[in-house]
Tab-separated table of C-alpha atoms (C1' of nucleotides) in Angstrom:
chain	number	residue	atom	x	y	z
A	1	MET	CA	0.883	-10.013	-16.620
A	2	VAL	CA	3.428	-9.308	-19.370
A	3	GLU	CA	5.935	-6.588	-18.573
A	4	THR	CA	4.893	-3.775	-20.852
A	5	SER	CA	7.804	-1.605	-19.823
A	6	ARG	CA	10.867	-2.010	-17.686
A	7	ARG	CA	9.596	0.599	-15.292
A	8	GLN	CA	6.393	-1.366	-14.839
A	9	ALA	CA	8.304	-4.560	-14.148
A	10	ILE	CA	10.233	-2.770	-11.413
A	11	GLU	CA	7.050	-1.514	-9.799
A	12	ASP	CA	5.474	-4.960	-9.948
A	13	VAL	CA	8.421	-6.548	-8.203
A	14	ALA	CA	8.582	-3.694	-5.723
A	15	SER	CA	4.878	-4.065	-4.918
A	16	ASP	CA	5.472	-7.705	-4.163
A	17	LEU	CA	8.449	-7.093	-1.884
A	18	PHE	CA	7.080	-3.984	-0.176
A	19	ARG	CA	3.910	-5.893	0.607
A	20	GLU	CA	5.760	-8.932	1.897
A	21	ARG	CA	8.495	-7.305	3.989
A	22	GLY	CA	7.562	-3.646	4.118
A	23	TYR	CA	9.175	-0.657	2.428
A	24	ALA	CA	11.924	-0.015	4.974
A	25	ALA	CA	12.972	-3.658	5.086
A	26	THR	CA	13.265	-3.888	1.300
A	27	SER	CA	16.460	-2.585	-0.292
A	28	ILE	CA	16.971	-1.370	-3.819
A	29	ARG	CA	19.311	-4.304	-4.255
A	30	ASP	CA	16.544	-6.710	-3.186
A	31	ILE	CA	14.327	-5.387	-5.955
A	32	ALA	CA	17.189	-5.581	-8.440
A	33	ARG	CA	18.017	-9.147	-7.422
A	34	ALA	CA	14.455	-10.231	-8.153
A	35	LEU	CA	14.974	-8.845	-11.670
A	36	SER	CA	18.419	-10.479	-12.037
A	37	VAL	CA	20.085	-7.102	-12.315
A	38	GLN	CA	22.534	-4.977	-10.334
A	39	GLY	CA	21.110	-2.521	-7.822
A	40	ALA	CA	22.571	0.525	-9.492
A	41	SER	CA	20.975	-0.453	-12.803
A	42	LEU	CA	17.545	0.441	-11.524
A	43	TYR	CA	18.454	4.115	-11.434
A	44	ALA	CA	18.275	4.208	-15.222
A	45	HIS	CA	14.512	3.766	-14.828
A	46	VAL	CA	13.773	5.258	-11.444
A	47	THR	CA	14.869	8.433	-9.702
A	48	SER	CA	14.659	7.209	-6.116
A	49	LYS	CA	13.365	4.400	-3.940
A	50	GLU	CA	10.629	6.611	-2.550
A	51	ASP	CA	9.550	7.422	-6.098
A	52	VAL	CA	8.788	3.762	-6.659
A	53	LEU	CA	6.704	3.631	-3.490
A	54	TRP	CA	4.912	6.789	-4.510
A	55	ALA	CA	4.123	5.455	-7.983
A	56	ILE	CA	2.563	2.346	-6.448
A	57	VAL	CA	0.623	4.172	-3.757
A	58	ASP	CA	-0.586	6.910	-6.094
A	59	ARG	CA	-1.788	4.454	-8.699
A	60	ALA	CA	-3.582	2.340	-6.110
A	61	ALA	CA	-5.226	5.424	-4.621
A	62	THR	CA	-6.438	6.461	-8.053
A	63	ARG	CA	-7.853	3.007	-8.683
A	64	PHE	CA	-9.840	3.108	-5.444
A	65	GLU	CA	-11.102	6.614	-6.190
A	66	GLN	CA	-12.196	5.813	-9.721
A	67	ALA	CA	-13.840	2.561	-8.701
A	68	ALA	CA	-15.759	4.462	-6.019
A	69	ASP	CA	-16.825	7.065	-8.580
A	70	ARG	CA	-18.316	4.400	-10.793
A	71	ALA	CA	-19.859	2.551	-7.858
A	72	GLU	CA	-21.621	5.649	-6.537
A	73	ALA	CA	-22.864	6.580	-10.000
A	74	ASP	CA	-24.202	3.089	-10.613
A	75	ALA	CA	-25.890	2.902	-7.229
A	76	ALA	CA	-27.486	6.316	-7.725
A	77	ALA	CA	-28.733	5.237	-11.140
A	78	ARG	CA	-30.185	1.998	-9.837
A	79	ARG	CA	-31.723	3.142	-6.558
A	80	PRO	CA	-31.261	6.877	-6.027
A	81	GLY	CA	-30.920	7.858	-2.393
A	82	ASP	CA	-30.760	4.296	-1.112
A	83	PRO	CA	-27.956	4.128	1.469
A	84	GLY	CA	-27.817	0.341	1.499
A	85	GLU	CA	-27.403	0.219	-2.259
A	86	ALA	CA	-24.668	2.849	-2.122
A	87	ILE	CA	-22.691	1.135	0.630
A	88	ALA	CA	-23.057	-2.231	-1.083
A	89	ALA	CA	-21.698	-0.764	-4.314
A	90	LEU	CA	-18.801	0.941	-2.537
A	91	VAL	CA	-17.843	-2.202	-0.649
A	92	ARG	CA	-18.049	-4.304	-3.782
A	93	ALA	CA	-15.876	-1.819	-5.686
A	94	HIS	CA	-13.368	-1.673	-2.866
A	95	VAL	CA	-13.028	-5.444	-2.702
A	96	ALA	CA	-12.671	-5.591	-6.486
A	97	VAL	CA	-9.729	-3.154	-6.472
A	98	LEU	CA	-8.187	-4.900	-3.489
A	99	THR	CA	-8.317	-8.329	-5.083
A	100	ALA	CA	-7.393	-7.217	-8.608
A	101	ASP	CA	-3.862	-6.492	-7.404
A	102	VAL	CA	-3.341	-7.484	-3.761
A	103	ASP	CA	0.279	-6.418	-3.763
A	104	GLU	CA	-0.353	-2.926	-5.018
A	105	ALA	CA	-3.422	-2.407	-2.856
A	106	GLY	CA	-1.705	-3.912	0.162
A	107	VAL	CA	1.169	-1.475	-0.198
A	108	PHE	CA	-1.334	1.351	-0.401
A	109	VAL	CA	-3.077	0.210	2.752
A	110	ASN	CA	0.000	-0.478	4.868
A	111	GLU	CA	3.049	1.365	3.563
A	112	TRP	CA	1.891	4.941	2.930
A	113	ARG	CA	3.442	5.918	6.276
A	114	ALA	CA	6.887	5.471	4.749
A	115	LEU	CA	6.322	8.330	2.304
A	116	GLY	CA	7.983	11.688	2.876
A	117	ASP	CA	6.078	14.437	4.647
A	118	GLU	CA	4.513	16.088	1.622
A	119	ARG	CA	3.390	12.955	-0.130
A	120	ARG	CA	2.213	11.389	3.112
A	121	ARG	CA	0.030	14.410	3.778
A	122	SER	CA	-1.346	14.246	0.267
A	123	ILE	CA	-2.278	10.585	0.599
A	124	LEU	CA	-3.785	11.202	4.012
A	125	GLU	CA	-6.095	13.806	2.503
A	126	ARG	CA	-7.191	11.430	-0.211
A	127	ARG	CA	-7.779	8.698	2.357
A	128	ASP	CA	-9.918	11.057	4.383
A	129	ALA	CA	-11.904	12.046	1.313
A	130	TYR	CA	-12.389	8.386	0.454
A	131	GLN	CA	-13.560	7.551	3.967
A	132	SER	CA	-15.950	10.476	3.836
A	133	ARG	CA	-17.826	8.860	0.970
A	134	PHE	CA	-18.570	5.856	3.140
A	135	ARG	CA	-19.385	8.004	6.154
A	136	GLY	CA	-21.710	10.178	4.085
A	137	HIS	CA	-23.872	7.249	3.087
A	138	ILE	CA	-23.782	5.818	6.592
A	139	GLU	CA	-24.914	9.110	8.109
A	140	HIS	CA	-27.609	9.408	5.492
A	141	GLY	CA	-28.733	5.882	6.209
A	142	ILE	CA	-29.008	6.613	9.909
A	143	ALA	CA	-30.886	9.855	9.216
A	144	VAL	CA	-33.543	8.143	7.105
A	145	GLY	CA	-33.793	5.153	9.407
A	146	ALA	CA	-32.342	2.662	6.963
A	147	PHE	CA	-29.401	1.954	9.240
A	148	ALA	CA	-29.526	1.298	12.954
A	149	MET	CA	-28.392	4.066	15.258
A	150	THR	CA	-24.651	4.059	15.919
A	151	ASP	CA	-21.649	6.344	16.028
A	152	PRO	CA	-21.083	7.031	12.310
A	153	SER	CA	-17.326	7.523	12.681
A	154	ILE	CA	-16.808	4.210	14.406
A	155	ALA	CA	-19.110	2.470	11.966
A	156	THR	CA	-17.144	3.914	9.052
A	157	THR	CA	-13.685	2.940	10.265
A	158	THR	CA	-15.015	-0.466	11.284
A	159	VAL	CA	-16.412	-1.123	7.828
A	160	LEU	CA	-13.182	-0.051	6.162
A	161	SER	CA	-11.002	-1.998	8.582
A	162	ALA	CA	-13.099	-5.083	7.970
A	163	VAL	CA	-12.801	-4.754	4.208
A	164	ASN	CA	-9.118	-3.868	4.183
A	165	GLY	CA	-8.441	-6.916	6.309
A	166	ILE	CA	-8.876	-8.961	3.144
A	167	ALA	CA	-5.466	-7.752	1.974
A	168	ALA	CA	-3.872	-9.733	4.795
A	169	TRP	CA	-5.100	-13.147	3.662
A	170	TYR	CA	-6.434	-12.979	0.116
A	171	ASP	CA	-4.799	-15.413	-2.269
A	172	PRO	CA	-5.726	-15.223	-5.976
A	173	ASP	CA	-5.327	-19.004	-6.197
A	174	GLY	CA	-7.232	-19.697	-3.001
A	175	ARG	CA	-10.656	-21.112	-2.350
A	176	LEU	CA	-13.383	-18.577	-3.226
A	177	PRO	CA	-13.040	-16.218	-6.194
A	178	ALA	CA	-12.852	-12.498	-5.579
A	179	ASP	CA	-16.490	-11.756	-6.313
A	180	ARG	CA	-17.643	-14.417	-3.861
A	181	ILE	CA	-15.566	-12.714	-1.219
A	182	ALA	CA	-17.160	-9.420	-2.194
A	183	ASP	CA	-20.603	-11.006	-1.769
A	184	HIS	CA	-19.741	-12.082	1.756
A	185	LEU	CA	-18.324	-8.718	2.718
A	186	VAL	CA	-21.347	-6.866	1.358
A	187	GLU	CA	-23.597	-9.193	3.312
A	188	LEU	CA	-21.647	-8.789	6.550
A	189	THR	CA	-21.357	-5.033	6.153
A	190	LEU	CA	-25.048	-4.481	5.495
A	191	ARG	CA	-26.016	-6.708	8.397
A	192	MET	CA	-23.740	-4.677	10.599
A	193	LEU	CA	-25.309	-1.402	9.550
A	194	GLU	CA	-28.942	-2.409	9.140
A	195	GLY	CA	-29.169	-5.074	11.774
A	196	SER	CA	-31.829	-4.709	14.419
A	197	ARG	CA	-31.092	-6.499	17.666
B	1	MET	CA	3.543	4.830	33.773
B	2	VAL	CA	6.647	5.112	35.964
B	3	GLU	CA	9.693	3.300	34.636
B	4	THR	CA	10.054	0.385	36.983
B	5	SER	CA	13.232	-0.827	35.337
B	6	ARG	CA	15.542	0.447	32.666
B	7	ARG	CA	14.712	-2.492	30.485
B	8	GLN	CA	11.041	-1.652	30.723
B	9	ALA	CA	11.694	1.963	29.768
B	10	ILE	CA	13.520	0.780	26.663
B	11	GLU	CA	10.633	-1.448	25.659
B	12	ASP	CA	8.118	1.333	26.213
B	13	VAL	CA	10.014	3.715	23.978
B	14	ALA	CA	10.579	0.976	21.425
B	15	SER	CA	6.854	0.154	21.370
B	16	ASP	CA	6.126	3.776	20.628
B	17	LEU	CA	8.641	4.049	17.802
B	18	PHE	CA	8.014	0.605	16.296
B	19	ARG	CA	4.321	1.400	16.186
B	20	GLU	CA	4.840	4.842	14.659
B	21	ARG	CA	7.485	4.091	12.040
B	22	GLY	CA	7.733	0.315	11.982
B	23	TYR	CA	10.496	-1.982	13.220
B	24	ALA	CA	12.757	-1.815	10.177
B	25	ALA	CA	12.571	1.977	9.985
B	26	THR	CA	13.503	2.394	13.648
B	27	SER	CA	17.182	2.184	14.544
B	28	ILE	CA	18.721	1.306	17.876
B	29	ARG	CA	20.056	4.853	17.935
B	30	ASP	CA	16.542	6.237	17.491
B	31	ILE	CA	15.423	4.379	20.596
B	32	ALA	CA	18.497	5.531	22.483
B	33	ARG	CA	17.967	9.148	21.447
B	34	ALA	CA	14.466	9.096	22.893
B	35	LEU	CA	16.059	8.046	26.193
B	36	SER	CA	18.828	10.687	25.928
B	37	VAL	CA	21.466	8.014	25.774
B	38	GLN	CA	24.033	6.708	23.281
B	39	GLY	CA	22.993	3.843	21.018
B	40	ALA	CA	25.602	1.437	22.272
B	41	SER	CA	24.485	1.970	25.864
B	42	LEU	CA	21.316	0.013	25.256
B	43	TYR	CA	23.279	-3.189	24.900
B	44	ALA	CA	23.882	-3.207	28.630
B	45	HIS	CA	20.164	-3.979	28.986
B	46	VAL	CA	19.284	-5.728	25.770
B	47	THR	CA	20.961	-8.455	23.754
B	48	SER	CA	19.696	-7.487	20.305
B	49	LYS	CA	17.199	-5.287	18.510
B	50	GLU	CA	15.083	-8.282	17.604
B	51	ASP	CA	15.015	-9.281	21.270
B	52	VAL	CA	13.264	-6.025	22.075
B	53	LEU	CA	10.673	-6.651	19.383
B	54	TRP	CA	10.187	-10.169	20.633
B	55	ALA	CA	9.699	-9.036	24.224
B	56	ILE	CA	6.992	-6.610	23.133
B	57	VAL	CA	5.233	-9.042	20.807
B	58	ASP	CA	5.417	-11.944	23.251
B	59	ARG	CA	4.039	-9.894	26.115
B	60	ALA	CA	1.207	-8.529	23.997
B	61	ALA	CA	0.357	-12.010	22.761
B	62	THR	CA	0.214	-13.270	26.327
B	63	ARG	CA	-2.051	-10.400	27.343
B	64	PHE	CA	-4.502	-11.227	24.542
B	65	GLU	CA	-4.442	-14.916	25.422
B	66	GLN	CA	-5.009	-14.391	29.125
B	67	ALA	CA	-7.751	-11.850	28.555
B	68	ALA	CA	-9.462	-14.319	26.232
B	69	ASP	CA	-9.143	-17.048	28.876
B	70	ARG	CA	-10.938	-14.899	31.431
B	71	ALA	CA	-13.524	-13.726	28.912
B	72	GLU	CA	-14.457	-17.251	27.872
B	73	ALA	CA	-14.630	-18.414	31.476
B	74	ASP	CA	-16.847	-15.493	32.459
B	75	ALA	CA	-19.130	-15.947	29.474
B	76	ALA	CA	-19.460	-19.667	30.176
B	77	ALA	CA	-20.275	-18.932	33.798
B	78	ARG	CA	-22.917	-16.352	32.922
B	79	ARG	CA	-24.601	-18.008	29.960
B	80	PRO	CA	-23.129	-21.434	29.234
B	81	GLY	CA	-23.190	-22.362	25.566
B	82	ASP	CA	-24.420	-18.970	24.408
B	83	PRO	CA	-22.369	-18.035	21.332
B	84	GLY	CA	-23.419	-14.375	21.390
B	85	GLU	CA	-22.344	-14.010	24.995
B	86	ALA	CA	-19.001	-15.671	24.228
B	87	ILE	CA	-18.239	-13.513	21.191
B	88	ALA	CA	-19.279	-10.368	23.056
B	89	ALA	CA	-16.927	-11.247	25.902
B	90	LEU	CA	-14.060	-12.030	23.528
B	91	VAL	CA	-14.519	-8.803	21.601
B	92	ARG	CA	-14.739	-6.775	24.789
B	93	ALA	CA	-11.583	-8.400	26.135
B	94	HIS	CA	-9.750	-7.844	22.875
B	95	VAL	CA	-10.647	-4.155	22.765
B	96	ALA	CA	-9.613	-3.785	26.403
B	97	VAL	CA	-6.129	-5.180	25.743
B	98	LEU	CA	-5.819	-3.140	22.563
B	99	THR	CA	-6.684	0.123	24.264
B	100	ALA	CA	-4.802	-0.534	27.500
B	101	ASP	CA	-1.525	-0.163	25.595
B	102	VAL	CA	-2.063	0.823	21.971
B	103	ASP	CA	1.634	0.931	21.206
B	104	GLU	CA	2.371	-2.548	22.460
B	105	ALA	CA	-0.748	-4.049	20.934
B	106	GLY	CA	-0.204	-2.192	17.676
B	107	VAL	CA	3.295	-3.604	17.394
B	108	PHE	CA	1.891	-7.071	17.994
B	109	VAL	CA	-0.703	-6.619	15.280
B	110	ASN	CA	1.529	-5.075	12.629
B	111	GLU	CA	5.191	-5.839	13.258
B	112	TRP	CA	5.334	-9.563	13.986
B	113	ARG	CA	6.433	-10.102	10.381
B	114	ALA	CA	9.797	-8.566	11.216
B	115	LEU	CA	10.652	-11.407	13.618
B	116	GLY	CA	13.131	-14.091	12.621
B	117	ASP	CA	11.851	-17.347	11.175
B	118	GLU	CA	11.500	-19.309	14.375
B	119	ARG	CA	9.821	-16.635	16.432
B	120	ARG	CA	7.604	-15.618	13.535
B	121	ARG	CA	6.383	-19.182	13.202
B	122	SER	CA	5.747	-19.348	16.929
B	123	ILE	CA	3.678	-16.156	16.907
B	124	LEU	CA	1.796	-17.317	13.842
B	125	GLU	CA	0.759	-20.454	15.681
B	126	ARG	CA	-0.477	-18.459	18.642
B	127	ARG	CA	-2.381	-16.112	16.339
B	128	ASP	CA	-4.021	-19.087	14.684
B	129	ALA	CA	-4.973	-20.544	18.049
B	130	TYR	CA	-6.386	-17.204	19.117
B	131	GLN	CA	-8.419	-16.876	15.926
B	132	SER	CA	-9.707	-20.400	16.429
B	133	ARG	CA	-11.386	-19.352	19.664
B	134	PHE	CA	-13.447	-16.816	17.773
B	135	ARG	CA	-14.124	-19.190	14.921
B	136	GLY	CA	-15.202	-21.919	17.328
B	137	HIS	CA	-17.931	-19.773	18.844
B	138	ILE	CA	-18.971	-18.488	15.435
B	139	GLU	CA	-19.297	-22.029	14.064
B	140	HIS	CA	-21.202	-23.072	17.149
B	141	GLY	CA	-23.475	-20.088	16.786
B	142	ILE	CA	-24.231	-20.976	13.185
B	143	ALA	CA	-24.856	-24.613	14.132
B	144	VAL	CA	-27.425	-23.756	16.800
B	145	GLY	CA	-29.042	-21.063	14.669
B	146	ALA	CA	-27.983	-18.150	16.856
B	147	PHE	CA	-25.918	-16.654	14.077
B	148	ALA	CA	-26.958	-16.183	10.488
B	149	MET	CA	-25.497	-18.543	7.932
B	150	THR	CA	-22.144	-17.413	6.529
B	151	ASP	CA	-18.672	-18.628	5.754
B	152	PRO	CA	-17.194	-18.997	9.246
B	153	SER	CA	-13.630	-18.298	8.127
B	154	ILE	CA	-14.521	-15.043	6.439
B	155	ALA	CA	-16.707	-14.025	9.341
B	156	THR	CA	-13.860	-14.702	11.772
B	157	THR	CA	-11.203	-12.738	9.938
B	158	THR	CA	-13.685	-9.949	9.294
B	159	VAL	CA	-14.514	-9.648	12.981
B	160	LEU	CA	-10.855	-9.607	13.948
B	161	SER	CA	-9.905	-7.157	11.205
B	162	ALA	CA	-12.683	-4.853	12.311
B	163	VAL	CA	-11.579	-4.956	15.933
B	164	ASN	CA	-7.863	-4.647	15.196
B	165	GLY	CA	-8.595	-1.597	13.083
B	166	ILE	CA	-9.003	0.305	16.348
B	167	ALA	CA	-5.234	0.246	16.771
B	168	ALA	CA	-4.927	2.530	13.749
B	169	TRP	CA	-6.902	5.422	15.204
B	170	TYR	CA	-7.402	4.962	18.944
B	171	ASP	CA	-6.176	7.865	21.044
B	172	PRO	CA	-6.262	7.518	24.849
B	173	ASP	CA	-7.007	11.233	25.103
B	174	GLY	CA	-9.634	11.211	22.370
B	175	ARG	CA	-13.385	11.465	22.467
B	176	LEU	CA	-14.944	8.230	23.799
B	177	PRO	CA	-13.313	6.174	26.543
B	178	ALA	CA	-12.096	2.687	25.779
B	179	ASP	CA	-15.108	0.870	27.195
B	180	ARG	CA	-17.494	2.957	25.102
B	181	ILE	CA	-15.553	1.922	22.056
B	182	ALA	CA	-15.825	-1.676	23.221
B	183	ASP	CA	-19.605	-1.256	23.535
B	184	HIS	CA	-19.826	-0.081	19.945
B	185	LEU	CA	-17.643	-2.861	18.616
B	186	VAL	CA	-19.610	-5.519	20.488
B	187	GLU	CA	-22.821	-4.077	19.089
B	188	LEU	CA	-21.523	-3.957	15.522
B	189	THR	CA	-19.993	-7.409	15.728
B	190	LEU	CA	-23.127	-9.064	17.079
B	191	ARG	CA	-25.287	-7.344	14.508
B	192	MET	CA	-22.971	-8.633	11.836
B	193	LEU	CA	-23.212	-12.215	13.072
B	194	GLU	CA	-26.837	-12.373	14.237
B	195	GLY	CA	-28.422	-9.993	11.791
B	196	SER	CA	-31.224	-11.307	9.646
B	197	ARG	CA	-31.697	-9.480	6.390
C	1	DC	C1'	28.980	2.511	-41.668
C	2	DT	C1'	27.489	5.709	-38.408
C	3	DG	C1'	24.928	7.270	-34.599
C	4	DC	C1'	21.580	6.939	-31.172
C	5	DC	C1'	18.884	4.580	-27.679
C	6	DT	C1'	18.005	1.187	-24.227
C	7	DA	C1'	19.628	-1.388	-20.666
C	8	DA	C1'	22.856	-3.065	-18.344
C	9	DC	C1'	27.572	-3.012	-16.066
C	10	DT	C1'	31.583	-1.903	-12.403
C	11	DA	C1'	33.260	0.981	-8.915
C	12	DA	C1'	32.775	3.842	-5.549
C	13	DC	C1'	30.799	7.779	-2.357
C	14	DG	C1'	29.314	8.930	2.330
C	15	DA	C1'	25.958	7.648	5.610
C	16	DT	C1'	23.943	4.642	8.634
C	17	DC	C1'	23.111	0.105	10.359
C	18	DG	C1'	23.510	-3.498	14.473
C	19	DT	C1'	26.844	-4.709	17.491
C	20	DT	C1'	31.321	-5.353	20.373
C	21	DA	C1'	35.045	-3.887	23.437
C	22	DG	C1'	36.825	-1.547	27.088
C	23	DG	C1'	36.776	2.107	30.362
C	24	DC	C1'	34.679	5.591	33.584
C	25	DT	C1'	31.489	7.247	37.388
C	26	DA	C1'	28.250	7.062	41.038
C	27	DC	C1'	26.040	4.684	44.536
C	28	DC	C1'	25.111	0.999	47.996
C	29	DA	C1'	26.401	-2.934	51.234
C	30	DC	C1'	29.631	-4.627	54.218
D	1	DG	C1'	37.246	2.129	52.740
D	2	DT	C1'	36.576	-1.709	49.796
D	3	DG	C1'	34.080	-4.271	46.445
D	4	DG	C1'	30.354	-4.777	43.568
D	5	DT	C1'	27.124	-3.345	40.362
D	6	DA	C1'	24.191	-0.454	37.412
D	7	DG	C1'	24.455	2.719	33.895
D	8	DC	C1'	26.592	5.203	30.642
D	9	DC	C1'	30.491	6.637	27.780
D	10	DT	C1'	33.784	6.727	23.428
D	11	DA	C1'	35.608	4.316	19.626
D	12	DA	C1'	35.366	1.340	16.338
D	13	DC	C1'	34.133	-3.099	13.483
D	14	DG	C1'	32.202	-4.833	9.156
D	15	DA	C1'	28.067	-4.781	6.614
D	16	DT	C1'	24.676	-2.632	4.129
D	17	DC	C1'	22.160	1.362	2.724
D	18	DG	C1'	20.602	4.796	-1.279
D	19	DT	C1'	22.745	6.905	-4.806
D	20	DT	C1'	26.165	8.868	-8.471
D	21	DA	C1'	29.505	8.451	-12.181
D	22	DG	C1'	31.361	6.680	-16.058
D	23	DT	C1'	31.438	2.874	-19.268
D	24	DT	C1'	30.052	-1.001	-22.261
D	25	DA	C1'	27.147	-4.045	-25.299
D	26	DG	C1'	23.449	-4.703	-28.536
D	27	DG	C1'	19.910	-3.332	-31.739
D	28	DC	C1'	17.653	-0.382	-34.914
D	29	DA	C1'	17.416	3.921	-38.180
D	30	DG	C1'	19.595	6.985	-41.239
DNA sequence: CTGCCTAACTAACGATCGTTAGGCTACCAC
DNA sequence: GTGGTAGCCTAACGATCGTTAGTTAGGCAG
């Protein structure tokens, strides 16, 4: 990924470090060192450390939201009202965003707590809205008998925890390409929801 | 929980704060303030900040290991060689430890990265060994046809991610007692592994 | 040649960090 | 009462934190 702008290069490096050590444990001077530059020099491109975190988290959130938009539209076009199709599309989209930029997505998943009050609240709302998409299809699936009876809230957080777990181990150069991983997660998720025992 | 010793009180407060804000974002003086004491006073009971983290992480790790020991022994006594029984027992034990002290367990799950090199490596080994117990039963289950065919590594990390996700939302005073949550997780996990689609 | 823009620099600010040193007070055993 | 010990205090250390200020070097446009 060629650095299109200096600002972007800073956010890329910051994503990497925030993901690896966490926001609080990463100093401005750490980010600068990775760019072979003095710490104070970053403030020509950035207004504060939290601003960098916010830029990363906000962009990642937008990616997840837009991917979910497309996924829901596609699923509705293919098999309208089919909860399994909708969940499969959402999971596949989620894994795609997660694996397209593990650092950025990993920061979104783990470091949003470090944001200030206002921004943290804002992200929390968007997370809730995002979760609600999954829960909506799960509840619908239970209602029409496509999914086995369960507590929809627990099923929702379990699905999302399972999928987000990928961020902890995914390696772009590892065994299994991203879409193979998505296949497995879709399979496991649908079994979990549909499964009759 | 009555403070049996001063050292224990420090670790309890530290578990709470480390879990809420993270290790790096929590200062010694934050912990002291929660105990209505000066920061420097803690060093009468503690040799370093990292020592406190280590005590919490080590204890939590031991709890998970011992609970898994008992779970595997019980499962083997009840239904020897039954992979479903073994996984159910492991999941139930894991949820029990997680919910018995969410702060401590949450720190173990999320903050072990903050440990120094040596201790981090040590915990990583124990985590791997712990994961291997799950993977062993999953592989066995696939081999004997009890579980549906899948990638055992992905299935293992997915199960553990799903279960660890509880630490992010569990509230001891919330709806649903801990063992109900365990019931749901066992159900979802077994569906995921056994489910035929 | 001049002037602006980008990107970096050095130096320093006040705050906070983890930690050490040394002293004080209250209680309990003998 | 004497000695020990558990628990806390104040004061301070050197390091590092996020951030501001003012300056310098290079390249491109007029």
